[in-house]
Amino acid sequence: MKKVYGSAAEALDGVTQDGMLIAAGGFGLCGIPELLIDALVASGVKDLTVASNNAGVDGFGLGKLLETKQIKKMMSSYVGENAEFMRQYLSGELELEFNPQGTLAERMRAGGCGIPGFYTKTGVGTVIAEGKEHKEFGGETYILEEGIFADLSIVKAWKADDTGNLVFRKTARNFNPPAAMCGRICIAEVEEIVPRGALDPDKIHLPGIYVHRIVQGDHEKRIEQRTVRKREDA
Amino acid sequence: MPWDRNQMAARAADELEDGMYVNLGIGIPTLVANYVGDKDITLQSENGMLGMGPFPLEGDEDPDLINAGKQTITELARTSYFDSAQSFGMIRGGKIAAAILGAMEVAENGDLANWMIPGKLVKGMGGAMDLVAGVGRVVVVMDHTNKHGDSKVLKACTLPLTGAGVVDRIITNLGVLDVVEGGLKIVELAEGVSEDEMRAATEATLV
């Protein structure tokens, strides 16, 4: 069982094809698989559908895959902060499927758990519910949402061991575990690969069974909104 | 005098009770955290955190530690982290006692619109639809009228909904309204605001 690869490009070798569905972790620019996104740009794979809460910003994260027009469709909850995204969307070049954030997360989790559909109250009475099955449980109305079964998952973690056990850091965990779970193949990029046994088994956030390939590298980890208190005010 | 932003936030903070787990939206709702006083309130950030702390001191920003508005924040001794599926599991599961949110329009039946203006740039609903459908109590904090002076408290929303029949209480610069059978009930008027002024600024049925 060899899971550790030398680079993001090597980790992607043999698992990409045009038209595939990719689930990506991250929230805003926090905890995004920036190395694998760069490698996808370099690979030239196209007509991608990408399930990701956000679409990056101009010039960083998924914004790079949008600039090269490799993405055909996005499944997201919030796509502000990206001018190129809006240009492509308004001109009809890019499809967009809005998902409420929790519905998107649960669709990924469900897919990873072998659950093809679930009922939720989220979106009942809104445009999100149009065309979806409605069903009453205990006098309340719910809509049917479908699990996401991705061809490939790309996620970012803090640390991994060589068996793919992952540990995330603070709010950089976000969509990464559910995104990882729903892919037929999952590639995780991490800041550090540690020796087997160095991670406390009680503190593994995502067991290595979900992770097929691992790559270590340096991350820019860009901050989207730098908000601070002045030291003299503290 | 109608309430200003801070007075609205302070009034909204009165809605919170000791021990509550609460989600605050962006804008005036964020200011509510400044007015909770001695109450033991745990703030949820739906990107995967309970126990959200204040902004970091200059130089202490951590790119791995942000709130749902993508702002750098800090953790507290009580903080816990989790993934997005679990975060919305606790929202959908009714574990979050209340959400305090901004709005573009609220209707007398509790309908809420705060995510989309047709024909304008659409950024997405983020977690707003999940929050209003899932949390125990939805409190809207907003100006009573828009910049043209038109009421935002309506008989029926004109904009696409975030949730149908989800709002429990509306706090505006003019006072406090509750969604009740048959319309809205005036709970409180801002100091110096008359009932006539409130009625004149409200399109919705006041009962």
Coordinates of C-alpha atoms in Angstrom, one line a residue:
Chain A
M1 CA 0.0 0.0 0.0
K2 CA 1.8 3.1 -1.3
K3 CA -0.2 6.3 -0.6
V4 CA 2.6 8.9 -0.5
Y5 CA 3.4 10.6 -3.8
G6 CA 6.2 12.9 -4.6
S7 CA 4.2 15.8 -6.0
A8 CA 0.6 16.9 -6.6
A9 CA 1.1 16.2 -10.4
E10 CA 2.2 12.6 -9.6
A11 CA -0.7 12.1 -7.2
L12 CA -3.1 13.1 -10.0
D13 CA -1.6 10.8 -12.6
G14 CA -4.1 8.4 -14.0
V15 CA -7.1 9.6 -12.0
T16 CA -8.2 12.6 -14.1
Q17 CA -10.4 12.6 -17.1
D18 CA -12.4 15.3 -18.9
G19 CA -16.0 15.8 -17.7
M20 CA -15.4 14.3 -14.3
L21 CA -17.0 15.4 -11.0
I22 CA -14.6 16.6 -8.4
A23 CA -15.4 17.4 -4.7
A24 CA -13.1 19.9 -3.2
G25 CA -12.6 20.9 0.4
G26 CA -12.2 24.3 1.8
F27 CA -14.2 27.3 3.0
G28 CA -13.3 30.6 1.3
L29 CA -9.6 30.3 0.9
C30 CA -9.2 28.5 4.3
G31 CA -8.2 24.8 4.0
I32 CA -8.3 24.7 0.2
P33 CA -6.2 22.1 -1.7
E34 CA -4.1 24.8 -3.4
L35 CA -1.4 22.4 -4.7
L36 CA -3.8 20.0 -6.3
I37 CA -5.7 22.9 -7.9
D38 CA -2.4 24.1 -9.4
A39 CA -1.7 20.6 -10.6
L40 CA -5.2 20.3 -12.2
V41 CA -4.5 23.5 -14.1
A42 CA -1.2 22.1 -15.4
S43 CA -2.9 18.8 -16.3
G44 CA -5.2 20.5 -18.7
V45 CA -8.2 18.3 -17.7
K46 CA -11.4 20.1 -18.8
D47 CA -15.2 20.2 -18.6
L48 CA -15.0 19.6 -14.9
T49 CA -18.0 19.8 -12.5
V50 CA -16.7 20.9 -9.2
A51 CA -18.6 20.6 -5.9
S52 CA -17.0 23.2 -3.5
N53 CA -18.6 25.6 -1.1
N54 CA -16.9 28.5 -2.8
A55 CA -15.1 29.2 -6.1
G56 CA -11.9 30.8 -4.8
V57 CA -10.9 34.3 -5.8
D58 CA -9.5 35.8 -8.9
G59 CA -6.0 34.3 -9.3
F60 CA -6.1 31.9 -6.3
G61 CA -7.7 28.6 -5.5
L62 CA -10.5 27.4 -7.8
G63 CA -10.3 30.9 -9.4
K64 CA -7.2 29.5 -11.3
L65 CA -9.2 26.7 -12.8
L66 CA -12.0 29.1 -13.8
E67 CA -9.5 31.4 -15.6
T68 CA -8.3 28.5 -17.8
K69 CA -12.0 27.6 -18.4
Q70 CA -11.5 24.0 -17.2
I71 CA -14.6 24.2 -15.1
K72 CA -18.0 23.6 -16.8
K73 CA -20.2 23.6 -13.8
M74 CA -19.9 24.6 -10.1
M75 CA -22.0 23.3 -7.2
S76 CA -21.6 25.9 -4.4
S77 CA -23.4 27.8 -1.7
Y78 CA -21.6 31.2 -2.1
V79 CA -19.6 32.5 -5.0
G80 CA -19.0 36.2 -4.3
E81 CA -15.5 37.6 -4.4
N82 CA -14.7 36.3 -7.9
A83 CA -15.1 38.6 -10.9
E84 CA -14.0 36.0 -13.5
F85 CA -16.6 33.6 -12.1
M86 CA -19.4 36.2 -12.5
R87 CA -18.3 37.1 -16.0
Q88 CA -18.4 33.5 -17.1
Y89 CA -21.6 32.8 -15.3
L90 CA -23.4 35.9 -16.7
S91 CA -22.2 35.1 -20.2
G92 CA -23.5 31.6 -20.0
E93 CA -20.1 29.9 -20.3
L94 CA -20.3 28.4 -16.8
E95 CA -23.2 26.5 -15.2
L96 CA -24.0 27.1 -11.5
E97 CA -26.0 25.0 -9.1
F98 CA -26.6 26.7 -5.8
N99 CA -26.8 24.5 -2.8
P100 CA -27.5 25.7 0.7
Q101 CA -24.3 25.2 2.6
G102 CA -25.5 22.6 5.0
T103 CA -27.2 20.7 2.2
L104 CA -24.0 20.7 0.2
A105 CA -22.0 19.4 3.1
E106 CA -24.6 16.7 3.9
R107 CA -24.8 15.7 0.2
M108 CA -21.1 15.0 0.3
R109 CA -21.3 13.2 3.7
A110 CA -24.2 11.1 2.5
G111 CA -22.5 10.2 -0.7
G112 CA -19.5 9.0 1.3
C113 CA -21.8 6.9 3.5
G114 CA -23.6 5.2 0.7
I115 CA -26.7 7.2 1.2
P116 CA -28.2 8.3 -2.2
G117 CA -30.7 10.7 -0.8
F118 CA -32.0 12.3 2.4
Y119 CA -34.9 14.6 3.4
T120 CA -34.3 18.1 4.8
K121 CA -36.3 21.1 5.8
T122 CA -33.7 23.4 4.4
G123 CA -35.0 25.3 1.4
V124 CA -38.7 24.3 1.7
G125 CA -40.8 27.1 0.1
T126 CA -37.8 28.5 -1.8
V127 CA -36.5 28.2 -5.3
I128 CA -34.2 25.4 -4.0
A129 CA -37.2 23.2 -3.5
E130 CA -38.5 23.5 -7.1
G131 CA -38.7 20.2 -8.9
K132 CA -37.7 18.2 -5.8
E133 CA -39.8 15.5 -4.1
H134 CA -41.7 16.9 -1.0
K135 CA -42.6 14.6 1.8
E136 CA -44.3 15.1 5.2
F137 CA -42.8 13.6 8.4
G138 CA -44.6 14.3 11.7
G139 CA -46.6 17.1 10.1
E140 CA -43.6 19.0 8.7
T141 CA -42.6 19.2 5.1
Y142 CA -39.2 18.1 3.9
I143 CA -37.5 18.0 0.4
L144 CA -35.4 15.2 -1.0
E145 CA -31.7 16.0 -1.6
E146 CA -29.3 13.6 -3.3
G147 CA -26.0 12.3 -2.1
I148 CA -22.9 13.4 -4.1
F149 CA -20.8 10.6 -5.5
A150 CA -17.6 12.2 -6.9
D151 CA -15.1 10.7 -9.2
L152 CA -12.3 12.5 -7.4
S153 CA -11.9 14.3 -4.0
I154 CA -9.2 16.9 -3.5
V155 CA -8.7 18.0 0.1
K156 CA -6.2 19.8 2.4
A157 CA -5.2 18.6 5.8
W158 CA -2.6 19.7 8.3
K159 CA -0.9 16.4 9.0
A160 CA -1.1 12.8 7.7
D161 CA 0.7 9.6 8.4
D162 CA 1.7 7.4 5.5
T163 CA -1.5 5.4 5.8
G164 CA -3.6 8.5 5.1
N165 CA -4.9 9.2 8.6
L166 CA -5.6 12.9 8.6
V167 CA -5.5 15.7 11.2
F168 CA -6.9 19.1 10.3
R169 CA -6.2 22.4 12.0
K170 CA -8.8 24.8 13.5
T171 CA -11.4 26.0 11.0
A172 CA -9.4 24.7 8.0
R173 CA -11.2 21.4 8.6
N174 CA -14.6 22.7 7.2
F175 CA -15.6 20.8 4.0
N176 CA -12.5 18.7 3.8
P177 CA -13.8 15.6 5.6
P178 CA -17.2 15.3 3.8
A179 CA -15.5 16.2 0.5
A180 CA -12.9 13.4 1.1
M181 CA -15.5 10.9 2.0
C182 CA -17.6 11.2 -1.2
G183 CA -14.9 10.6 -3.8
R184 CA -14.2 7.3 -5.5
I185 CA -10.5 8.4 -5.2
C186 CA -9.4 10.9 -2.6
I187 CA -6.1 12.8 -2.8
A188 CA -5.1 14.7 0.3
E189 CA -2.4 17.4 0.3
V190 CA -0.8 18.1 3.7
E191 CA 1.7 20.4 5.4
E192 CA 3.5 17.5 7.0
I193 CA 3.6 13.7 6.6
V194 CA 4.6 12.2 10.0
P195 CA 5.9 8.7 10.7
R196 CA 3.4 6.0 11.4
G197 CA 2.5 6.1 15.1
A198 CA 3.2 9.8 15.5
L199 CA -0.5 10.7 15.4
D200 CA -2.6 9.9 18.5
P201 CA -5.1 7.3 17.2
D202 CA -7.7 9.0 19.4
K203 CA -7.2 12.3 17.6
I204 CA -7.5 11.3 14.0
H205 CA -10.1 13.5 12.3
L206 CA -10.4 11.4 9.2
P207 CA -9.3 7.7 9.1
G208 CA -7.0 6.7 6.2
I209 CA -9.6 4.4 4.7
Y210 CA -11.0 7.5 2.9
V211 CA -7.6 8.7 1.6
H212 CA -5.9 7.0 -1.3
R213 CA -3.1 9.3 -2.2
I214 CA -1.1 11.8 -0.1
V215 CA 1.2 14.6 -1.1
Q216 CA 3.2 17.0 1.1
G217 CA 4.0 20.5 0.2
D218 CA 4.3 24.2 1.1
H219 CA 1.1 26.1 1.3
E220 CA 0.6 29.8 0.8
K221 CA -2.6 29.8 3.0
R222 CA -3.8 33.3 1.9
I223 CA -6.0 35.3 4.2
E224 CA -9.2 36.6 2.6
Q225 CA -10.3 39.2 5.3
R226 CA -7.6 40.3 7.7
T227 CA -9.5 41.6 10.7
V228 CA -7.5 42.6 13.8
R229 CA -7.6 44.5 17.1
K230 CA -4.9 47.1 17.7
R231 CA -2.5 46.1 20.4
E232 CA -2.9 49.4 22.3
D233 CA -6.7 48.8 22.5
A234 CA -6.2 45.4 24.1
Chain B
M1 CA -35.3 59.0 18.0
P2 CA -35.1 55.6 16.2
W3 CA -32.4 53.2 17.4
D4 CA -29.0 53.3 15.7
R5 CA -27.1 50.2 14.7
N6 CA -25.6 49.7 18.1
Q7 CA -28.9 50.2 20.0
M8 CA -30.5 47.6 17.7
A9 CA -27.7 45.2 18.4
A10 CA -28.0 45.9 22.2
R11 CA -31.8 45.2 22.0
A12 CA -31.1 42.0 20.0
A13 CA -28.7 40.9 22.8
D14 CA -31.6 41.0 25.2
E15 CA -33.0 38.1 23.3
L16 CA -30.2 35.9 24.4
E17 CA -30.3 33.9 27.6
D18 CA -27.6 32.4 29.7
G19 CA -26.3 29.2 28.4
M20 CA -27.5 29.6 24.8
Y21 CA -25.6 28.5 21.7
V22 CA -26.2 31.2 19.1
N23 CA -25.3 32.0 15.5
L24 CA -24.9 35.6 14.5
G25 CA -25.1 36.8 10.9
I26 CA -23.0 39.4 9.1
G27 CA -23.6 43.2 9.7
I28 CA -25.5 44.5 12.7
P29 CA -26.0 40.9 14.1
T30 CA -22.2 40.7 14.5
L31 CA -22.3 43.7 16.8
V32 CA -24.7 41.8 19.1
A33 CA -21.6 40.0 20.6
N34 CA -20.6 43.3 22.1
Y35 CA -23.7 43.5 24.3
V36 CA -24.1 40.1 25.8
G37 CA -22.6 41.3 29.1
D38 CA -22.3 38.6 31.8
K39 CA -24.4 36.1 30.0
D40 CA -22.7 32.8 29.2
I41 CA -23.3 32.7 25.4
T42 CA -21.4 30.4 23.0
L43 CA -21.2 31.7 19.4
Q44 CA -21.3 29.2 16.6
S45 CA -19.5 29.9 13.3
E46 CA -21.0 27.7 10.7
N47 CA -17.7 27.0 9.0
G48 CA -17.0 24.7 11.9
M49 CA -16.5 26.2 15.3
L50 CA -18.3 26.7 18.6
G51 CA -16.9 29.3 21.0
M52 CA -15.9 32.1 18.6
G53 CA -13.5 34.7 20.1
P54 CA -12.8 38.3 19.1
F55 CA -10.6 39.4 16.3
P56 CA -6.9 38.6 16.9
L57 CA -4.3 41.2 18.0
E58 CA -2.3 42.6 15.1
G59 CA 0.3 40.0 14.1
D60 CA -1.6 37.1 15.6
E61 CA -3.8 36.4 12.6
D62 CA -4.0 32.7 11.7
P63 CA -5.1 31.7 8.2
D64 CA -6.5 28.5 9.6
L65 CA -8.8 30.4 11.9
I66 CA -11.6 32.3 10.3
N67 CA -15.4 32.9 10.8
A68 CA -18.2 32.4 8.3
G69 CA -17.6 35.9 7.0
K70 CA -14.0 34.8 6.2
Q71 CA -12.6 37.2 8.8
T72 CA -9.7 36.2 11.0
I73 CA -10.8 35.5 14.6
T74 CA -9.5 33.8 17.7
E75 CA -10.4 30.8 19.8
L76 CA -11.5 30.7 23.5
A77 CA -10.9 28.1 26.3
R78 CA -14.3 26.6 25.5
T79 CA -13.7 26.3 21.7
S80 CA -14.4 23.2 19.7
Y81 CA -13.8 22.6 16.0
F82 CA -15.7 20.2 13.6
D83 CA -16.4 19.8 9.9
S84 CA -19.1 21.4 7.9
A85 CA -21.4 18.4 7.8
Q86 CA -21.4 18.2 11.6
S87 CA -21.7 22.0 11.8
F88 CA -24.9 22.0 9.8
G89 CA -26.0 18.8 11.6
M90 CA -26.2 20.8 14.8
I91 CA -28.0 23.6 13.0
R92 CA -30.5 21.3 11.1
G93 CA -30.9 19.2 14.3
G94 CA -32.2 22.2 16.3
K95 CA -29.2 22.3 18.7
I96 CA -28.6 26.0 18.0
A97 CA -31.0 28.0 20.2
A98 CA -31.2 31.1 18.0
A99 CA -29.9 32.8 14.9
I100 CA -29.8 36.6 14.7
L101 CA -29.8 37.6 11.0
G102 CA -30.1 40.6 8.7
A103 CA -32.8 40.8 6.0
M104 CA -33.9 42.5 2.9
E105 CA -37.6 41.8 3.5
V106 CA -39.7 40.1 6.1
A107 CA -43.4 39.3 5.7
E108 CA -46.2 39.2 8.2
N109 CA -46.4 35.4 7.9
G110 CA -42.7 35.1 8.9
D111 CA -41.3 34.7 5.4
L112 CA -37.7 35.9 5.1
A113 CA -35.8 37.2 2.0
N114 CA -32.2 38.0 2.4
W115 CA -30.1 36.3 -0.3
M116 CA -31.1 37.3 -3.8
I117 CA -32.3 40.3 -5.8
P118 CA -33.3 39.1 -9.3
G119 CA -31.4 40.8 -12.0
K120 CA -28.6 41.7 -9.7
L121 CA -25.4 39.9 -8.9
V122 CA -26.3 36.7 -7.1
K123 CA -23.6 35.5 -4.7
G124 CA -25.5 32.6 -3.1
M125 CA -27.4 31.8 0.1
G126 CA -24.4 30.4 2.0
G127 CA -25.7 28.9 5.2
A128 CA -28.7 31.2 5.6
M129 CA -31.4 28.7 4.3
D130 CA -30.1 26.0 6.6
L131 CA -30.0 28.3 9.6
V132 CA -33.5 29.7 9.3
A133 CA -34.9 26.2 8.7
G134 CA -33.0 24.6 11.6
V135 CA -32.4 26.8 14.6
G136 CA -34.8 27.2 17.5
R137 CA -35.6 30.8 17.1
V138 CA -35.0 33.3 14.2
V139 CA -34.6 36.9 15.1
V140 CA -34.2 39.4 12.3
V141 CA -32.4 42.7 12.9
M142 CA -32.7 45.3 10.1
D143 CA -33.7 48.9 9.2
H144 CA -37.5 49.2 9.0
T145 CA -37.4 50.9 5.6
N146 CA -35.0 50.8 2.7
K147 CA -33.0 53.7 1.4
H148 CA -36.0 54.9 -0.7
G149 CA -38.1 55.0 2.5
D150 CA -40.1 51.9 1.4
S151 CA -41.2 49.4 4.2
K152 CA -39.1 46.2 4.5
V153 CA -41.9 44.8 6.7
L154 CA -44.4 43.6 4.2
K155 CA -47.6 41.7 3.7
A156 CA -45.8 39.4 1.4
C157 CA -42.1 39.2 0.3
T158 CA -41.4 40.3 -3.3
L159 CA -37.9 38.8 -3.4
P160 CA -37.0 35.1 -3.6
L161 CA -37.3 33.6 -0.1
T162 CA -34.6 32.3 2.2
G163 CA -37.2 30.5 4.3
A164 CA -41.0 30.4 4.5
G165 CA -42.7 31.2 7.8
V166 CA -39.4 31.0 9.7
V167 CA -39.1 34.4 11.4
D168 CA -40.1 34.7 15.1
R169 CA -39.2 38.3 16.0
I170 CA -38.1 41.4 14.0
I171 CA -36.0 44.1 15.6
T172 CA -35.7 47.3 13.6
N173 CA -34.7 50.9 14.2
L174 CA -38.3 51.6 15.1
G175 CA -38.9 48.8 17.6
V176 CA -39.7 45.2 18.1
L177 CA -42.4 43.1 16.3
D178 CA -43.4 39.5 16.8
V179 CA -44.9 37.2 14.1
V180 CA -48.2 36.1 15.5
E181 CA -51.5 34.6 14.1
G182 CA -52.9 37.1 11.6
G183 CA -49.9 39.4 11.3
L184 CA -47.3 41.2 13.4
K185 CA -47.7 42.4 16.9
I186 CA -45.9 45.4 18.3
V187 CA -43.8 44.3 21.3
E188 CA -41.9 47.4 21.9
L189 CA -41.3 50.9 20.4
A190 CA -37.9 52.5 20.2
E191 CA -37.7 55.4 22.7
G192 CA -39.4 58.5 21.1
V193 CA -41.0 56.5 18.3
S194 CA -44.8 56.6 18.3
E195 CA -47.1 53.8 17.4
D196 CA -48.3 56.0 14.5
E197 CA -44.8 56.3 13.1
M198 CA -44.4 52.5 13.4
R199 CA -47.7 51.9 11.6
A200 CA -46.8 54.4 8.9
A201 CA -43.5 52.6 8.2
T202 CA -45.0 49.1 8.2
E203 CA -46.8 47.6 5.2
A204 CA -47.6 44.4 7.0
T205 CA -50.8 43.9 9.0
L206 CA -50.3 44.9 12.6
V207 CA -52.6 43.1 15.0

